[in-house]
Backbone as numpy.savetxt, mean C-alpha at the origin, in Angstrom:
# Nx Ny Nz CAx CAy CAz Cx Cy Cz
-7.37 10.33 -10.67 -6.76 9.77 -9.39 -5.70 8.82 -10.05
-4.47 8.94 -9.37 -3.44 7.97 -9.73 -2.86 7.34 -8.77
-2.91 5.89 -8.63 -2.29 4.92 -7.62 -0.81 4.31 -7.94
0.30 4.37 -7.26 1.21 3.67 -7.83 1.19 2.46 -6.76
1.87 1.02 -7.13 2.32 0.21 -6.58 3.37 -0.06 -6.55
4.86 0.31 -5.54 6.07 0.19 -5.74 6.10 -1.30 -5.38
6.93 -1.65 -6.81 7.21 -3.29 -6.91 8.43 -3.86 -7.10
9.31 -4.20 -6.11 10.78 -4.47 -6.39 10.97 -5.86 -6.90
12.37 -6.15 -7.44 12.34 -7.56 -7.72 12.41 -8.61 -6.44
12.13 -9.57 -6.25 11.71 -10.42 -5.28 10.31 -10.03 -4.64
9.37 -9.47 -5.32 8.04 -8.87 -4.75 7.43 -10.25 -4.37
6.47 -9.80 -3.55 5.49 -10.85 -2.88 4.25 -10.55 -3.89
3.98 -11.24 -4.63 2.82 -11.28 -5.84 1.20 -11.10 -4.96
0.97 -11.66 -3.85 -0.37 -11.15 -3.15 -0.36 -9.96 -2.54
0.95 -9.27 -2.36 0.94 -7.87 -1.75 0.44 -6.89 -2.94
1.19 -7.06 -4.17 1.39 -6.05 -5.08 -0.03 -6.38 -6.21
-0.33 -7.43 -6.46 -1.51 -8.08 -7.49 -2.81 -7.85 -6.81
-2.92 -8.27 -5.49 -4.17 -8.03 -4.88 -4.71 -6.67 -5.05
-3.68 -5.68 -4.62 -4.10 -4.43 -4.29 -4.49 -3.77 -5.86
-3.50 -4.47 -6.65 -3.95 -3.80 -8.05 -5.06 -4.41 -8.43
-5.32 -5.67 -8.41 -6.86 -5.90 -8.85 -7.74 -5.23 -8.13
-7.98 -5.08 -7.08 -9.10 -4.42 -6.35 -9.34 -3.05 -6.63
-7.93 -2.10 -6.65 -7.99 -1.13 -7.23 -8.58 -0.66 -8.40
-8.46 -1.83 -9.21 -8.98 -1.59 -10.56 -10.45 -1.93 -11.02
-10.91 -2.27 -9.77 -12.50 -2.76 -9.77 -13.37 -0.92 -9.59
-12.56 0.12 -9.51 -12.97 1.47 -9.78 -13.29 1.64 -11.09
-14.44 2.29 -11.24 -14.46 2.91 -12.98 -14.75 4.27 -12.66
-14.11 4.78 -12.65 -14.26 6.51 -12.55 -13.39 7.11 -13.55
-13.88 8.31 -14.13 -12.82 9.04 -15.03 -11.62 9.32 -14.29
-10.73 9.25 -15.09 -9.28 9.37 -14.64 -8.55 8.60 -13.42
-9.30 7.72 -13.12 -8.93 6.54 -12.26 -7.84 5.67 -12.70
-6.71 5.66 -12.26 -5.53 5.00 -13.03 -4.87 4.42 -12.02
-4.41 3.06 -11.88 -3.48 2.15 -11.37 -2.24 1.50 -11.89
-0.98 1.83 -11.69 0.19 1.23 -11.93 0.94 0.51 -11.24
1.79 -0.55 -11.97 3.04 -1.02 -10.94 4.33 -0.11 -11.28
5.03 0.23 -10.37 5.91 0.86 -10.45 7.18 0.03 -10.16
8.24 0.38 -10.91 9.31 -0.50 -10.64 10.66 0.10 -10.88
11.81 -0.25 -10.35 12.97 0.63 -10.54 13.60 -0.16 -11.93
13.26 -1.01 -12.25 13.79 -1.84 -13.75 12.55 -2.01 -14.60
13.02 -1.96 -15.77 11.49 -2.39 -16.83 11.03 -3.83 -16.47
11.57 -4.53 -15.63 11.11 -6.06 -15.68 11.38 -6.25 -14.23
10.84 -7.15 -13.45 10.93 -7.28 -12.26 10.61 -8.98 -12.02
11.14 -9.44 -11.16 11.01 -11.07 -10.78 10.43 -11.57 -9.26
9.35 -11.97 -9.25 8.79 -12.07 -7.70 9.56 -13.10 -7.16
9.04 -13.34 -5.87 9.89 -14.39 -4.84 9.66 -15.75 -5.56
8.32 -16.14 -6.40 8.12 -17.08 -6.83 8.29 -17.25 -8.25
9.33 -16.42 -8.73 9.57 -16.50 -10.06 8.19 -15.68 -11.32
7.48 -15.06 -10.59 6.68 -14.48 -11.77 7.10 -13.00 -12.43
7.54 -13.06 -13.53 8.07 -11.66 -13.79 6.77 -10.94 -14.31
7.25 -9.53 -14.19 6.24 -8.65 -14.38 6.64 -7.37 -15.25
6.27 -6.55 -16.38 6.89 -5.56 -16.93 6.49 -4.46 -16.00
7.22 -3.13 -15.79 7.03 -1.95 -15.19 5.85 -1.22 -15.90
4.81 -0.75 -15.44 3.94 0.05 -15.85 4.54 1.77 -15.90
5.28 1.99 -14.68 5.75 3.24 -14.85 7.14 3.17 -13.82
7.99 4.21 -14.12 9.18 3.90 -13.31 9.06 4.58 -11.73
10.13 4.50 -10.91 9.96 5.37 -9.84 9.33 6.60 -10.21
10.38 7.51 -11.03 10.21 9.04 -10.80 8.40 9.33 -10.78
7.94 8.75 -11.54 6.65 8.98 -11.86 5.63 8.61 -11.17
6.27 7.30 -10.13 5.11 6.92 -8.96 5.45 7.96 -8.47
6.27 8.64 -8.05 6.58 9.89 -6.72 5.59 11.06 -6.96
4.93 11.10 -8.23 4.09 12.02 -8.32 2.76 11.64 -8.42
2.54 10.37 -7.94 1.03 9.71 -7.71 0.54 10.45 -6.75
-1.16 10.41 -6.84 -1.83 10.66 -5.73 -1.86 10.01 -4.55
-1.77 8.44 -4.88 -1.43 7.43 -3.53 -0.27 6.50 -4.36
0.41 6.35 -2.96 1.54 5.26 -3.35 1.53 4.36 -2.36
1.66 2.82 -3.07 1.78 1.67 -1.95 2.85 1.00 -2.17
3.40 0.91 -1.01 4.62 0.23 -1.25 4.88 -1.22 -0.99
4.98 -1.80 -2.05 5.12 -3.38 -1.69 5.92 -3.99 -0.80
5.71 -5.41 -0.76 7.00 -6.25 -0.10 7.19 -7.26 -0.70
8.50 -7.77 -0.14 9.11 -8.72 -0.72 10.58 -9.37 -0.17
11.32 -10.37 -0.84 12.32 -10.98 -0.32 13.60 -9.80 -0.02
13.69 -8.97 -0.89 14.88 -8.02 -0.78 14.31 -6.61 -0.26
13.58 -6.69 0.48 13.17 -5.12 0.77 14.44 -4.50 1.77
15.32 -5.36 2.54 16.25 -4.63 2.99 17.37 -4.38 2.27
17.27 -4.81 0.91 18.13 -4.72 0.04 17.78 -3.35 -0.66
16.54 -2.94 -0.81 15.99 -1.89 -1.31 16.14 -0.51 -0.69
16.33 -0.77 0.68 16.74 0.43 1.70 17.85 0.85 1.76
18.88 -0.37 1.58 20.22 -0.01 1.02 21.04 0.63 -0.04
19.74 0.72 -1.07 20.17 1.33 -2.62 20.09 3.00 -2.31
21.01 3.44 -2.59 21.29 4.96 -2.40 20.34 5.41 -3.60
20.46 4.92 -4.90 19.61 5.48 -5.90 18.10 5.67 -5.87
17.76 4.29 -5.20 16.12 3.91 -5.24 15.76 4.78 -3.87
16.46 5.36 -3.07 15.64 5.67 -1.67 16.08 7.32 -2.01
17.02 7.70 -2.70 16.90 8.98 -3.32 15.75 9.53 -3.97
15.29 8.34 -4.88 14.15 8.88 -5.74 12.99 8.92 -4.91
12.83 7.84 -3.64 11.92 7.82 -2.83 11.53 8.80 -1.90
12.84 9.50 -1.57 12.56 10.57 -0.73 11.65 11.77 -1.33
11.29 11.64 -2.30 10.26 12.89 -2.81 8.87 12.49 -2.49
8.99 11.25 -1.94 7.36 10.79 -1.32 6.96 11.72 -0.11
5.65 12.04 -0.42 5.67 13.25 0.63 4.05 12.94 1.18
3.85 12.82 2.32 2.49 12.56 2.87 1.69 13.90 2.83
2.15 14.80 2.96 1.20 16.38 3.17 0.98 16.31 1.62
1.02 15.72 0.60 0.13 15.94 -0.66 -0.10 14.28 -1.17
0.28 13.45 -0.61 -0.01 12.03 -1.23 -0.40 11.14 -0.38
-1.22 10.13 -0.61 -1.51 9.09 0.36 -0.32 8.47 0.10
0.36 8.07 1.41 1.54 7.11 1.53 0.82 5.56 2.31
1.30 4.54 1.57 0.70 3.41 2.21 1.72 1.95 2.04
2.03 1.34 2.92 3.06 -0.02 2.84 2.44 -1.16 3.53
2.90 -2.11 2.53 2.51 -3.38 2.94 3.42 -4.32 3.39
3.36 -4.95 4.39 4.51 -5.99 5.16 5.77 -5.22 5.21
7.00 -6.00 4.62 8.23 -5.27 4.83 8.19 -3.95 3.75
7.23 -3.82 3.05 7.31 -2.25 2.55 7.09 -0.93 3.81
6.84 -1.68 4.97 6.90 -0.43 6.12 8.42 -0.10 6.41
9.17 -1.11 6.18 10.37 -0.83 6.45 10.91 0.46 5.63
10.50 0.52 4.13 10.68 1.52 3.22 10.30 3.06 4.00
8.87 2.83 4.11 8.70 4.29 4.92 9.20 4.28 6.25
9.57 3.59 6.95 10.28 3.93 8.19 11.76 4.51 7.86
12.36 4.14 7.04 13.86 4.47 6.63 13.77 6.15 6.23
12.66 6.02 5.19 12.36 7.39 4.89 11.93 8.39 5.67
11.78 8.04 6.63 11.44 8.64 8.19 10.15 9.32 8.46
9.13 8.48 7.52 7.66 9.09 7.69 7.10 8.21 8.60
7.64 7.46 9.47 6.95 6.63 10.46 7.31 7.02 11.81
8.42 8.23 11.76 8.62 8.97 12.92 7.48 8.97 14.03
7.62 8.40 15.01 6.51 8.77 16.27 4.69 7.89 15.79
5.22 7.52 14.61 3.51 6.62 13.84 3.66 5.03 14.48
3.13 4.53 14.82 3.19 3.19 14.98 2.77 2.33 13.66
2.88 1.31 13.50 2.86 0.59 12.29 2.86 -0.79 12.06
2.10 -1.47 11.14 1.84 -2.80 10.98 2.72 -3.48 9.90
2.93 -4.52 10.24 4.09 -5.45 9.26 3.54 -6.82 9.41
4.54 -7.36 8.72 4.54 -8.92 8.75 5.73 -9.68 9.82
4.87 -10.74 10.55 5.83 -11.10 11.47 7.54 -11.47 11.31
7.83 -11.71 10.07 9.26 -11.96 9.36 10.02 -10.61 9.76
8.90 -9.60 8.99 9.65 -8.24 8.96 9.73 -7.11 10.39
8.69 -7.90 11.51 8.57 -7.39 12.33 9.72 -6.62 13.12
10.98 -7.57 13.44 11.99 -7.19 13.86 13.12 -6.17 12.91
12.80 -6.11 12.06 13.44 -5.09 11.00 12.92 -3.89 11.07
11.64 -3.52 11.36 10.86 -2.54 11.26 10.97 -1.79 12.84
11.16 -2.70 13.82 11.19 -2.15 15.49 12.94 -1.79 15.37
13.54 -2.34 14.85 14.94 -1.78 14.63 15.29 -0.51 14.27
14.10 0.12 13.24 14.12 1.19 12.85 13.90 1.97 13.47
13.16 1.61 14.67 12.43 2.81 15.58 11.13 3.01 15.55
10.49 1.92 14.86 8.99 2.10 14.90 8.06 1.17 15.73
7.39 1.39 16.37 6.25 0.50 17.05 5.43 -0.41 16.21
5.42 -1.64 16.37 4.94 -2.59 15.25 3.56 -3.06 16.10
2.63 -2.91 15.54 1.17 -3.09 15.93 0.85 -4.63 15.66
-0.08 -5.09 16.90 -0.44 -6.86 16.77 -1.93 -6.39 16.02
-2.06 -6.05 14.89 -3.11 -5.84 13.89 -2.72 -5.90 12.60
-3.91 -5.89 11.89 -3.64 -6.08 10.31 -3.68 -4.56 9.49
-4.22 -3.63 10.27 -4.06 -2.33 9.42 -4.16 -1.26 10.38
-3.63 -0.18 9.77 -3.43 1.25 10.76 -3.15 2.21 9.88
-3.97 3.23 10.16 -3.59 4.79 9.54 -3.61 5.69 10.22
-3.09 6.78 10.00 -2.82 7.93 10.57 -2.82 9.24 9.67
-3.81 10.06 9.43 -3.49 11.25 8.43 -3.51 10.29 6.79
-2.45 10.60 6.35 -2.23 10.26 5.25 -1.44 8.89 4.89
-1.03 8.40 6.02 -0.05 7.19 5.98 -0.91 6.06 6.41
-0.55 4.91 5.70 -1.23 3.72 6.12 -0.17 2.66 5.97
-0.39 1.53 6.90 0.24 0.16 6.87 -0.40 -0.97 6.93
-0.10 -2.11 6.56 -0.81 -3.31 6.84 0.15 -4.76 6.76
-0.07 -5.38 7.79 0.80 -6.57 7.81 -0.05 -7.88 7.81
0.37 -8.70 6.59 -0.07 -10.01 6.28 -0.44 -9.90 4.89
-0.31 -10.73 4.03 -0.50 -10.87 2.59 -1.80 -10.26 2.25
-2.75 -10.94 2.94 -4.22 -10.65 2.70 -4.95 -9.48 2.95
-4.04 -8.67 4.13 -4.04 -7.44 4.60 -4.18 -6.63 3.24
-3.40 -6.63 2.05 -3.22 -5.76 1.07 -4.78 -5.01 0.85
-6.14 -6.32 0.86 -7.36 -5.80 0.47 -7.87 -4.31 1.26
-6.85 -4.47 2.41 -7.37 -3.27 3.35 -6.64 -1.97 2.97
-5.38 -2.23 2.53 -4.51 -1.25 2.07 -5.86 -0.79 0.59
-6.17 -1.59 -0.07 -6.78 -0.90 -1.40 -7.98 -0.28 -1.02
-8.62 -0.91 -0.06 -10.26 -0.35 0.10 -9.63 0.97 0.90
-8.77 1.19 1.74 -8.53 2.65 2.54 -8.19 3.61 1.05
-7.42 2.85 0.36 -6.97 3.97 -0.63 -8.15 4.21 -1.99
-9.01 3.49 -1.91 -10.32 3.72 -2.56 -11.18 4.69 -2.00
-11.59 4.39 -0.66 -12.16 5.37 0.30 -11.63 6.74 0.31
-10.39 7.09 0.60 -9.58 8.29 0.32 -9.89 9.01 -0.92
-9.54 7.99 -1.83 -9.52 9.09 -3.23 -10.78 9.04 -3.55
-11.68 8.21 -3.50 -12.97 8.15 -4.59 -14.00 8.15 -3.41
-14.48 6.90 -2.62 -15.40 6.84 -1.84 -15.68 5.80 -1.15
-16.21 5.87 0.24 -16.44 4.78 0.77 -17.45 3.49 0.26
-18.27 4.23 -0.40 -19.00 3.44 -1.62 -18.33 2.32 -2.26
-17.60 3.48 -2.88 -16.91 2.56 -3.92 -15.72 1.43 -3.55
-15.41 1.56 -2.22 -14.39 0.50 -1.72 -15.27 -0.45 -1.40
-16.58 -0.29 -0.96 -17.48 -1.32 -0.63 -17.95 -2.17 -1.65
-18.08 -1.28 -2.71 -18.27 -1.97 -4.44 -17.04 -2.92 -4.83
-15.96 -2.37 -4.50 -14.58 -3.05 -5.03 -14.50 -4.28 -4.26
-14.81 -4.62 -2.86 -14.59 -5.38 -1.95 -15.58 -6.74 -2.13
-16.94 -5.97 -2.45 -18.06 -7.07 -2.76 -17.58 -7.72 -4.27
-17.19 -6.94 -4.98 -17.04 -7.57 -6.12 -15.98 -8.63 -5.86
-14.82 -8.87 -5.28 -13.60 -9.55 -5.30 -13.91 -10.71 -4.30
-15.04 -10.61 -3.31 -15.04 -11.26 -2.52 -15.79 -12.58 -2.48
-15.52 -13.64 -2.22 -15.96 -15.38 -2.36 -18.08 -14.98 -2.33
-18.27 -15.81 -3.31 -19.71 -15.76 -3.24 -20.12 -16.23 -2.21
-21.17 -15.64 -1.41 -21.83 -16.37 -0.31 -21.43 -15.77 1.07
-20.11 -15.14 0.51 -19.39 -14.51 1.87 -19.44 -12.80 1.69
-19.80 -12.28 0.64 -19.49 -10.74 0.32 -19.77 -9.86 1.30
-21.22 -10.15 1.84 -21.31 -9.24 3.19 -20.54 -9.43 4.21
-19.87 -10.32 4.47 -19.03 -10.57 5.74 -17.75 -10.19 5.11
-16.92 -10.28 3.92 -15.84 -9.26 3.48 -16.00 -7.77 3.60
-17.14 -7.40 3.18 -17.07 -5.61 3.25 -17.29 -5.62 4.67
-18.10 -6.18 5.44 -18.11 -5.69 6.88 -16.74 -6.01 7.33
-15.99 -6.91 7.09 -14.73 -6.83 7.72 -13.64 -6.01 7.52
-13.59 -5.80 6.35 -12.97 -4.31 5.61 -13.14 -3.09 6.28
-14.72 -2.87 6.41 -15.30 -1.77 6.99 -14.76 -1.78 8.73
-14.60 -2.70 9.16 -14.07 -2.79 10.36 -12.57 -2.45 10.80
-12.01 -2.69 9.86 -10.38 -2.55 9.74 -10.16 -1.29 9.38
-10.75 -0.79 8.31 -10.14 0.37 7.72 -11.21 1.74 8.36
-12.56 1.60 8.43 -13.42 2.50 8.93 -13.00 3.45 10.10
-12.46 3.00 11.13 -12.18 4.01 11.91 -11.09 5.25 11.65
-10.62 4.58 10.75 -9.07 5.41 10.38 -9.57 6.21 9.17
-10.74 6.08 8.35 -11.45 7.35 7.78 -12.12 8.23 8.58
-12.80 7.94 9.50 -13.27 8.72 10.68 -12.03 9.99 10.96
-10.93 9.58 11.54 -10.10 10.28 11.93 -9.23 11.05 10.79
-9.38 10.84 9.68 -8.83 11.50 8.22 -9.76 12.76 8.33
-10.96 13.02 8.50 -11.81 13.94 8.78 -12.29 13.94 7.01
-12.20 13.14 6.14 -12.76 13.30 4.88 -12.59 11.91 4.05
-13.24 11.60 3.33 -13.26 10.61 2.59 -12.08 10.88 1.39
-11.62 12.05 1.11 -10.89 12.33 -0.05 -9.75 12.79 0.58
-8.40 12.48 -0.29 -7.34 12.81 -0.01 -6.99 14.42 -0.27
-7.37 14.61 -1.50 -7.17 16.01 -2.22 -8.61 16.46 -1.92
-8.76 17.60 -1.32 -9.54 18.47 -1.37 -9.92 20.12 -1.41
């Protein structure tokens, strides 16, 4: 199973890299996590440069795609070439998730028509202007679509992705690994509370069956 994390220039390190770190705690044959960028190298909102592991074309073929956020998301959705490539994303065959301003990308692609979503407080008016109801909660999912609001809610997107592509137990283990010592059970329980109800609605732990 391959998860691609879309990471654009001006990206928020917490959004892309927390998800990357948690997703990579899964040790399973064929499990793969990639940073996907529209250019060979991108610079974060705080000046951290990273190299792309794959391009956007390959990301569109992944089993799960997480759209990261950043300071330039409104520029991303106005880029015809980028949006034409991302138009290939399809929740009927893959998981699609968005973090904070990444929700605006899914909204502009039409995937959130009639679907409420989560985002951060700064991005909220942009997402609302795109015609999407914004919820006052950290995580929401419907079917193969998920959104999260707030940088640290990226852990919920990672847990949801692991649960859907692998198992709930693997998601618990990944969260337990990264949680602070002495608070591990609380962190696992918190992720379960945020993500669990939407796993039941999906009808299966697996995206592809």
